[in-house]
One Martini backbone bead per residue (centre of mass of N, CA, C, O) as a GRO file, in nm:
protein
  315
    1MET     BB    1  24.453  23.418  10.592
    2LEU     BB    2  24.359  23.283  10.328
    3PRO     BB    3  24.373  22.968  10.166
    4ILE     BB    4  24.489  22.859   9.857
    5PRO     BB    5  24.461  22.667   9.625
    6GLY     BB    6  24.787  22.496   9.614
    7ARG     BB    7  24.848  22.663   9.879
    8THR     BB    8  25.078  22.752  10.128
    9PRO     BB    9  25.038  22.928  10.408
   10LEU     BB   10  25.178  23.211  10.540
   11PRO     BB   11  25.365  23.304  10.792
   12VAL     BB   12  25.344  23.627  10.954
   13SER     BB   13  25.466  23.938  11.010
   14ARG     BB   14  25.400  24.288  11.105
   15HIS     BB   15  25.506  24.631  11.005
   16THR     BB   16  25.438  24.938  11.114
   17PHE     BB   17  25.590  25.274  11.003
   18GLU     BB   18  25.758  25.616  11.020
   19ILE     BB   19  25.891  25.807  10.802
   20PHE     BB   20  26.125  26.059  10.637
   21ILE     BB   21  26.119  26.170  10.310
   22GLY     BB   22  26.154  26.507  10.227
   23GLY     BB   23  25.942  26.576  10.463
   24LYS     BB   24  25.788  26.337  10.457
   25VAL     BB   25  25.514  26.046  10.575
   26HIS     BB   26  25.581  25.739  10.576
   27LEU     BB   27  25.460  25.414  10.533
   28VAL     BB   28  25.613  25.099  10.663
   29GLN     BB   29  25.626  24.789  10.536
   30VAL     BB   30  25.734  24.473  10.737
   31VAL     BB   31  25.804  24.126  10.662
   32PHE     BB   32  25.791  23.825  10.841
   33ASP     BB   33  25.892  23.466  10.866
   34ILE     BB   34  25.755  23.246  11.107
   35THR     BB   35  25.750  22.957  11.049
   36ASP     BB   36  25.959  22.846  11.263
   37ARG     BB   37  25.827  23.001  11.513
   38LYS     BB   38  25.587  22.797  11.495
   39ASN     BB   39  25.737  22.538  11.453
   40LEU     BB   40  25.842  22.560  11.766
   41GLU     BB   41  25.527  22.673  11.912
   42ARG     BB   42  25.455  22.341  11.832
   43LYS     BB   43  25.630  22.180  11.983
   44LEU     BB   44  25.608  22.281  12.262
   45ASN     BB   45  25.334  22.233  12.317
   46ILE     BB   46  25.369  21.925  12.268
   47ALA     BB   47  25.559  21.850  12.486
   48GLN     BB   48  25.426  21.975  12.739
   49LYS     BB   49  25.178  21.757  12.702
   50LEU     BB   50  25.327  21.513  12.716
   51GLU     BB   51  25.471  21.572  12.992
   52SER     BB   52  25.175  21.585  13.145
   53ILE     BB   53  25.113  21.278  13.054
   54GLY     BB   54  25.333  21.157  13.189
   55GLN     BB   55  25.329  21.213  13.467
   56LEU     BB   56  25.047  21.076  13.491
   57ALA     BB   57  25.127  20.812  13.438
   58SER     BB   58  25.349  20.765  13.641
   59GLY     BB   59  25.175  20.801  13.893
   60ILE     BB   60  24.955  20.593  13.848
   61ALA     BB   61  25.132  20.355  13.850
   62HIS     BB   62  25.229  20.435  14.160
   63GLU     BB   63  24.981  20.379  14.277
   64ILE     BB   64  24.870  20.097  14.164
   65ASN     BB   65  25.093  19.917  14.284
   66THR     BB   66  25.078  19.881  14.549
   67PRO     BB   67  24.806  19.738  14.565
   68ILE     BB   68  24.877  19.488  14.407
   69GLN     BB   69  25.075  19.359  14.613
   70TYR     BB   70  24.862  19.295  14.809
   71VAL     BB   71  24.653  19.135  14.626
   72GLY     BB   72  24.902  18.917  14.580
   73ASP     BB   73  25.006  18.834  14.834
   74SER     BB   74  24.761  18.754  14.921
   75VAL     BB   75  24.670  18.542  14.749
   76ARG     BB   76  24.900  18.373  14.770
   77PHE     BB   77  24.813  18.281  15.050
   78VAL     BB   78  24.541  18.121  14.983
   79LYS     BB   79  24.671  17.916  14.804
   80GLU     BB   80  24.874  17.809  15.050
   81VAL     BB   81  24.630  17.721  15.206
   82VAL     BB   82  24.427  17.571  15.024
   83ASP     BB   83  24.635  17.366  14.968
   84ASP     BB   84  24.668  17.238  15.295
   85MET     BB   85  24.322  17.189  15.330
   86PHE     BB   86  24.349  16.960  15.119
   87GLU     BB   87  24.611  16.775  15.265
   88LEU     BB   88  24.425  16.772  15.539
   89ILE     BB   89  24.155  16.635  15.361
   90GLY     BB   90  24.320  16.364  15.290
   91LEU     BB   91  24.338  16.261  15.574
   92TYR     BB   92  24.097  16.245  15.695
   93GLU     BB   93  23.965  16.068  15.513
   94ALA     BB   94  24.154  15.805  15.547
   95VAL     BB   95  23.998  15.795  15.856
   96VAL     BB   96  23.714  15.747  15.741
   97ASP     BB   97  23.750  15.488  15.576
   98GLU     BB   98  23.888  15.314  15.862
   99VAL     BB   99  23.646  15.385  16.065
  100GLY     BB  100  23.369  15.459  15.968
  101GLY     BB  101  22.999  15.425  16.015
  102GLY     BB  102  22.684  15.517  16.124
  103PRO     BB  103  22.428  15.704  16.031
  104THR     BB  104  22.485  15.843  16.334
  105SER     BB  105  22.759  15.925  16.293
  106PRO     BB  106  23.020  16.143  16.222
  107VAL     BB  107  23.116  16.047  15.942
  108ARG     BB  108  22.888  16.063  15.800
  109LYS     BB  109  22.834  16.389  15.829
  110ILE     BB  110  23.116  16.419  15.674
  111LEU     BB  111  23.006  16.315  15.392
  112GLU     BB  112  22.772  16.435  15.348
  113PHE     BB  113  22.872  16.747  15.354
  114LYS     BB  114  23.097  16.666  15.086
  115ASP     BB  115  22.806  16.643  14.894
  116ASP     BB  116  22.714  16.917  14.938
  117MET     BB  117  22.989  17.085  14.849
  118ASP     BB  118  23.122  17.011  14.655
  119TYR     BB  119  23.422  16.882  14.649
  120GLU     BB  120  23.534  16.828  14.403
  121PHE     BB  121  23.499  17.096  14.243
  122VAL     BB  122  23.685  17.278  14.436
  123PHE     BB  123  23.931  17.104  14.408
  124GLU     BB  124  23.953  17.172  14.131
  125GLU     BB  125  23.903  17.515  14.127
  126ALA     BB  126  24.046  17.686  14.371
  127PRO     BB  127  24.338  17.694  14.239
  128LYS     BB  128  24.234  17.815  13.943
  129ALA     BB  129  24.154  18.065  14.069
  130CYS     BB  130  24.446  18.180  14.172
  131ASP     BB  131  24.584  18.158  13.932
  132ARG     BB  132  24.408  18.354  13.775
  133ALA     BB  133  24.443  18.592  13.993
  134LEU     BB  134  24.767  18.571  13.934
  135GLU     BB  135  24.751  18.682  13.640
  136GLY     BB  136  24.577  18.916  13.635
  137LEU     BB  137  24.814  19.055  13.810
  138HIS     BB  138  25.059  19.012  13.637
  139ARG     BB  139  24.944  19.197  13.424
  140VAL     BB  140  24.892  19.493  13.550
  141ALA     BB  141  25.213  19.476  13.645
  142SER     BB  142  25.288  19.504  13.374
  143ILE     BB  143  25.124  19.747  13.270
  144VAL     BB  144  25.272  19.948  13.484
  145LEU     BB  145  25.579  19.896  13.411
  146ALA     BB  146  25.525  20.017  13.138
  147MET     BB  147  25.453  20.295  13.170
  148LYS     BB  148  25.682  20.390  13.388
  149ASN     BB  149  25.896  20.350  13.105
  150PHE     BB  150  25.746  20.534  12.927
  151SER     BB  151  25.812  20.752  13.118
  152HIS     BB  152  25.965  21.117  13.033
  153PRO     BB  153  25.966  21.344  13.199
  154GLY     BB  154  26.186  21.597  13.147
  155GLU     BB  155  26.378  21.467  12.878
  156GLU     BB  156  26.732  21.591  12.774
  157GLU     BB  157  26.886  21.315  12.783
  158THR     BB  158  27.067  21.073  12.677
  159ARG     BB  159  27.105  20.729  12.636
  160ALA     BB  160  27.080  20.406  12.661
  161VAL     BB  161  26.876  20.205  12.490
  162ASP     BB  162  26.623  19.971  12.470
  163ILE     BB  163  26.437  19.885  12.231
  164ASN     BB  164  26.292  19.622  12.280
  165LYS     BB  165  26.170  19.734  12.519
  166ALA     BB  166  26.035  19.977  12.424
  167ILE     BB  167  25.832  19.789  12.253
  168GLU     BB  168  25.732  19.621  12.454
  169ASN     BB  169  25.590  19.877  12.616
  170THR     BB  170  25.426  20.009  12.425
  171VAL     BB  171  25.225  19.766  12.355
  172THR     BB  172  25.121  19.751  12.570
  173VAL     BB  173  24.997  20.071  12.587
  174ALA     BB  174  24.832  20.004  12.343
  175ARG     BB  175  24.676  19.742  12.328
  176ASN     BB  176  24.376  19.897  12.315
  177GLU     BB  177  24.414  19.963  11.997
  178TRP     BB  178  24.481  19.613  11.868
  179LYS     BB  179  24.314  19.387  11.988
  180TYR     BB  180  24.053  19.421  11.813
  181VAL     BB  181  24.171  19.439  11.513
  182ALA     BB  182  24.448  19.272  11.588
  183ASP     BB  183  24.776  19.073  11.537
  184LEU     BB  184  25.056  19.081  11.684
  185GLU     BB  185  25.419  19.053  11.593
  186MET     BB  186  25.777  19.025  11.745
  187ASN     BB  187  26.080  19.024  11.565
  188LEU     BB  188  26.362  19.050  11.787
  189ALA     BB  189  26.644  19.142  11.815
  190PRO     BB  190  26.881  18.949  12.096
  191ASP     BB  191  27.161  19.184  11.976
  192LEU     BB  192  27.076  19.429  12.019
  193PRO     BB  193  27.199  19.724  12.038
  194PHE     BB  194  27.221  20.002  12.240
  195VAL     BB  195  27.081  20.342  12.192
  196ARG     BB  196  27.147  20.672  12.165
  197CYS     BB  197  26.859  20.825  12.314
  198PHE     BB  198  26.531  20.918  12.376
  199PRO     BB  199  26.321  20.798  12.496
  200GLY     BB  200  26.078  20.904  12.482
  201GLY     BB  201  26.054  20.990  12.182
  202ILE     BB  202  26.062  20.712  12.098
  203ASN     BB  203  25.810  20.620  12.253
  204GLN     BB  204  25.613  20.772  12.067
  205VAL     BB  205  25.683  20.704  11.804
  206LEU     BB  206  25.604  20.453  11.831
  207LEU     BB  207  25.291  20.486  11.894
  208ASN     BB  208  25.215  20.637  11.671
  209ILE     BB  209  25.247  20.434  11.467
  210LEU     BB  210  25.056  20.199  11.594
  211VAL     BB  211  24.794  20.350  11.606
  212ASN     BB  212  24.765  20.379  11.294
  213ALA     BB  213  24.761  20.077  11.248
  214ALA     BB  214  24.494  20.032  11.405
  215HIS     BB  215  24.342  20.248  11.205
  216ALA     BB  216  24.389  20.081  10.936
  217ILE     BB  217  24.256  19.864  10.969
  218ALA     BB  218  23.971  19.955  11.078
  219GLU     BB  219  23.936  20.056  10.759
  220VAL     BB  220  23.905  19.769  10.621
  221GLU     BB  221  23.802  19.566  10.866
  222PRO     BB  222  23.543  19.441  10.941
  223SER     BB  223  23.346  19.299  11.168
  224GLY     BB  224  23.551  19.036  11.301
  225GLN     BB  225  23.811  19.097  11.180
  226ARG     BB  226  24.161  19.042  11.108
  227GLY     BB  227  24.459  19.211  11.138
  228SER     BB  228  24.799  19.276  11.080
  229ILE     BB  229  25.117  19.352  11.312
  230THR     BB  230  25.450  19.412  11.287
  231VAL     BB  231  25.766  19.378  11.453
  232ASP     BB  232  26.106  19.456  11.340
  233THR     BB  233  26.431  19.430  11.409
  234GLY     BB  234  26.787  19.548  11.319
  235PHE     BB  235  27.138  19.560  11.215
  236ASP     BB  236  27.437  19.764  11.185
  237ASP     BB  237  27.684  19.888  11.239
  238GLU     BB  238  27.528  20.198  11.250
  239PHE     BB  239  27.230  20.064  11.267
  240VAL     BB  240  26.902  20.075  11.404
  241GLU     BB  241  26.641  19.885  11.298
  242ILE     BB  242  26.262  19.946  11.240
  243ARG     BB  243  25.975  19.760  11.184
  244ILE     BB  244  25.613  19.858  11.077
  245SER     BB  245  25.342  19.643  11.008
  246ASP     BB  246  25.042  19.625  10.801
  247SER     BB  247  24.731  19.548  10.666
  248GLY     BB  248  24.557  19.817  10.600
  249CYS     BB  249  24.527  20.051  10.340
  250GLY     BB  250  24.736  20.255  10.337
  251ILE     BB  251  24.891  20.501  10.075
  252PRO     BB  252  24.872  20.693   9.857
  253LYS     BB  253  25.133  20.837   9.627
  254GLU     BB  254  25.010  21.144   9.655
  255ASN     BB  255  25.085  21.128  10.015
  256LEU     BB  256  25.346  21.053  10.078
  257THR     BB  257  25.490  21.347  10.058
  258LYS     BB  258  25.246  21.447  10.320
  259VAL     BB  259  25.265  21.259  10.570
  260PHE     BB  260  25.500  21.512  10.762
  261ASP     BB  261  25.317  21.735  10.719
  262PRO     BB  262  25.168  21.945  10.900
  263PHE     BB  263  24.843  21.893  10.944
  264PHE     BB  264  24.844  21.612  10.756
  265THR     BB  265  24.504  21.435  10.718
  266THR     BB  266  24.276  21.150  10.576
  267LYS     BB  267  24.052  21.205  10.796
  268GLU     BB  268  23.881  21.299  10.980
  269VAL     BB  269  23.686  21.502  11.161
  270GLY     BB  270  23.872  21.499  11.459
  271LYS     BB  271  24.063  21.193  11.421
  272GLY     BB  272  24.273  21.421  11.329
  273THR     BB  273  24.565  21.637  11.331
  274GLY     BB  274  24.869  21.575  11.192
  275GLN     BB  275  25.103  21.538  11.366
  276GLY     BB  276  25.219  21.271  11.391
  277LEU     BB  277  25.422  21.219  11.173
  278ALA     BB  278  25.585  21.477  11.237
  279ILE     BB  279  25.683  21.383  11.481
  280VAL     BB  280  25.864  21.141  11.389
  281HIS     BB  281  26.056  21.289  11.227
  282ASP     BB  282  26.172  21.501  11.403
  283ILE     BB  283  26.266  21.267  11.608
  284ILE     BB  284  26.467  21.118  11.404
  285VAL     BB  285  26.573  21.330  11.250
  286ASP     BB  286  26.656  21.581  11.383
  287LYS     BB  287  26.734  21.433  11.698
  288HIS     BB  288  26.889  21.154  11.580
  289GLY     BB  289  26.961  21.134  11.229
  290GLY     BB  290  26.800  20.966  11.093
  291THR     BB  291  26.548  20.763  10.928
  292VAL     BB  292  26.243  20.766  10.717
  293ASP     BB  293  26.033  20.507  10.586
  294ILE     BB  294  25.821  20.431  10.325
  295GLU     BB  295  25.593  20.141  10.267
  296SER     BB  296  25.300  20.127   9.993
  297GLU     BB  297  24.978  20.029   9.949
  298GLU     BB  298  24.672  20.033   9.849
  299GLY     BB  299  24.485  19.818  10.072
  300LYS     BB  300  24.788  19.634  10.174
  301GLY     BB  301  24.939  19.874  10.316
  302THR     BB  302  25.231  19.950  10.582
  303THR     BB  303  25.571  20.070  10.606
  304PHE     BB  304  25.821  20.122  10.844
  305ILE     BB  305  26.148  20.290  10.869
  306LEU     BB  306  26.366  20.279  11.112
  307ARG     BB  307  26.702  20.482  11.123
  308LEU     BB  308  26.949  20.456  11.446
  309PRO     BB  309  27.199  20.554  11.544
  310ILE     BB  310  27.374  20.385  11.775
  311ASP     BB  311  27.549  20.680  11.885
  312GLY     BB  312  27.401  20.875  11.764
  313LEU     BB  313  27.453  21.212  11.786
  314PRO     BB  314  27.707  21.415  11.717
  315GLU     BB  315  27.858  21.649  11.925
   0.00000   0.00000   0.00000
């Protein structure tokens, strides 16, 4: 059925069969509304894809972790050796200064080699190079750990989750999306209580909103200009609250009531499926009994306010 402007198409299943009335054959057509079934199929399809991605990410993280440990141990060993070598060279220098010698003596040759190798530069930069390598390895290791914590394939049970840690992991995983367009600030309540929830679902919600924020900023900021993303957490007696704000393009008022509709998107063809915020609403509201609110002003930015019940949905 072709969509009618201003109306939403209704998915149906149609069944035709024969009945006899008064000795005559009549065709009867029965139409069933299958909207719920289609929505369930869509959610299952998305869940299967996310599970596959989660398994892949977890496997990659595991495979990367082992060689990173080897490299880290080796660099730390080299740094210790370099420090010891420089200490030994310092002792040699003291002997050289005390012994002295003529133009042809071994001491003179040592001094000439020291000048040729630019000893002062090496002495200053070699430890720094090891420190930079270790810092880079620490960064890779933190990304790997975030990927492992982010991936929860096949998860069907709720558990107590540190929402602050989930946010930190998701920010790390999504870094490639926002680091070129925005500065990101986290104001996370240090005493935030754990929340009983589906960790994989919450990770997916946070990822969708952060990626949307980065894309919204990229739409309005000129090349080289940076926007801002802020993530805040807080809580009251019953709920934990997450606020994710961006300085992006904002949402027109006429679209605020549509953003959670499946397949609704304002992005160009090929750049968005309209599934992201529908998934956010489904996970937060339907699966966790929470709420999702939006504060937005076109051209100035958007804030998503997520509230999750601390004890989870009543059983």
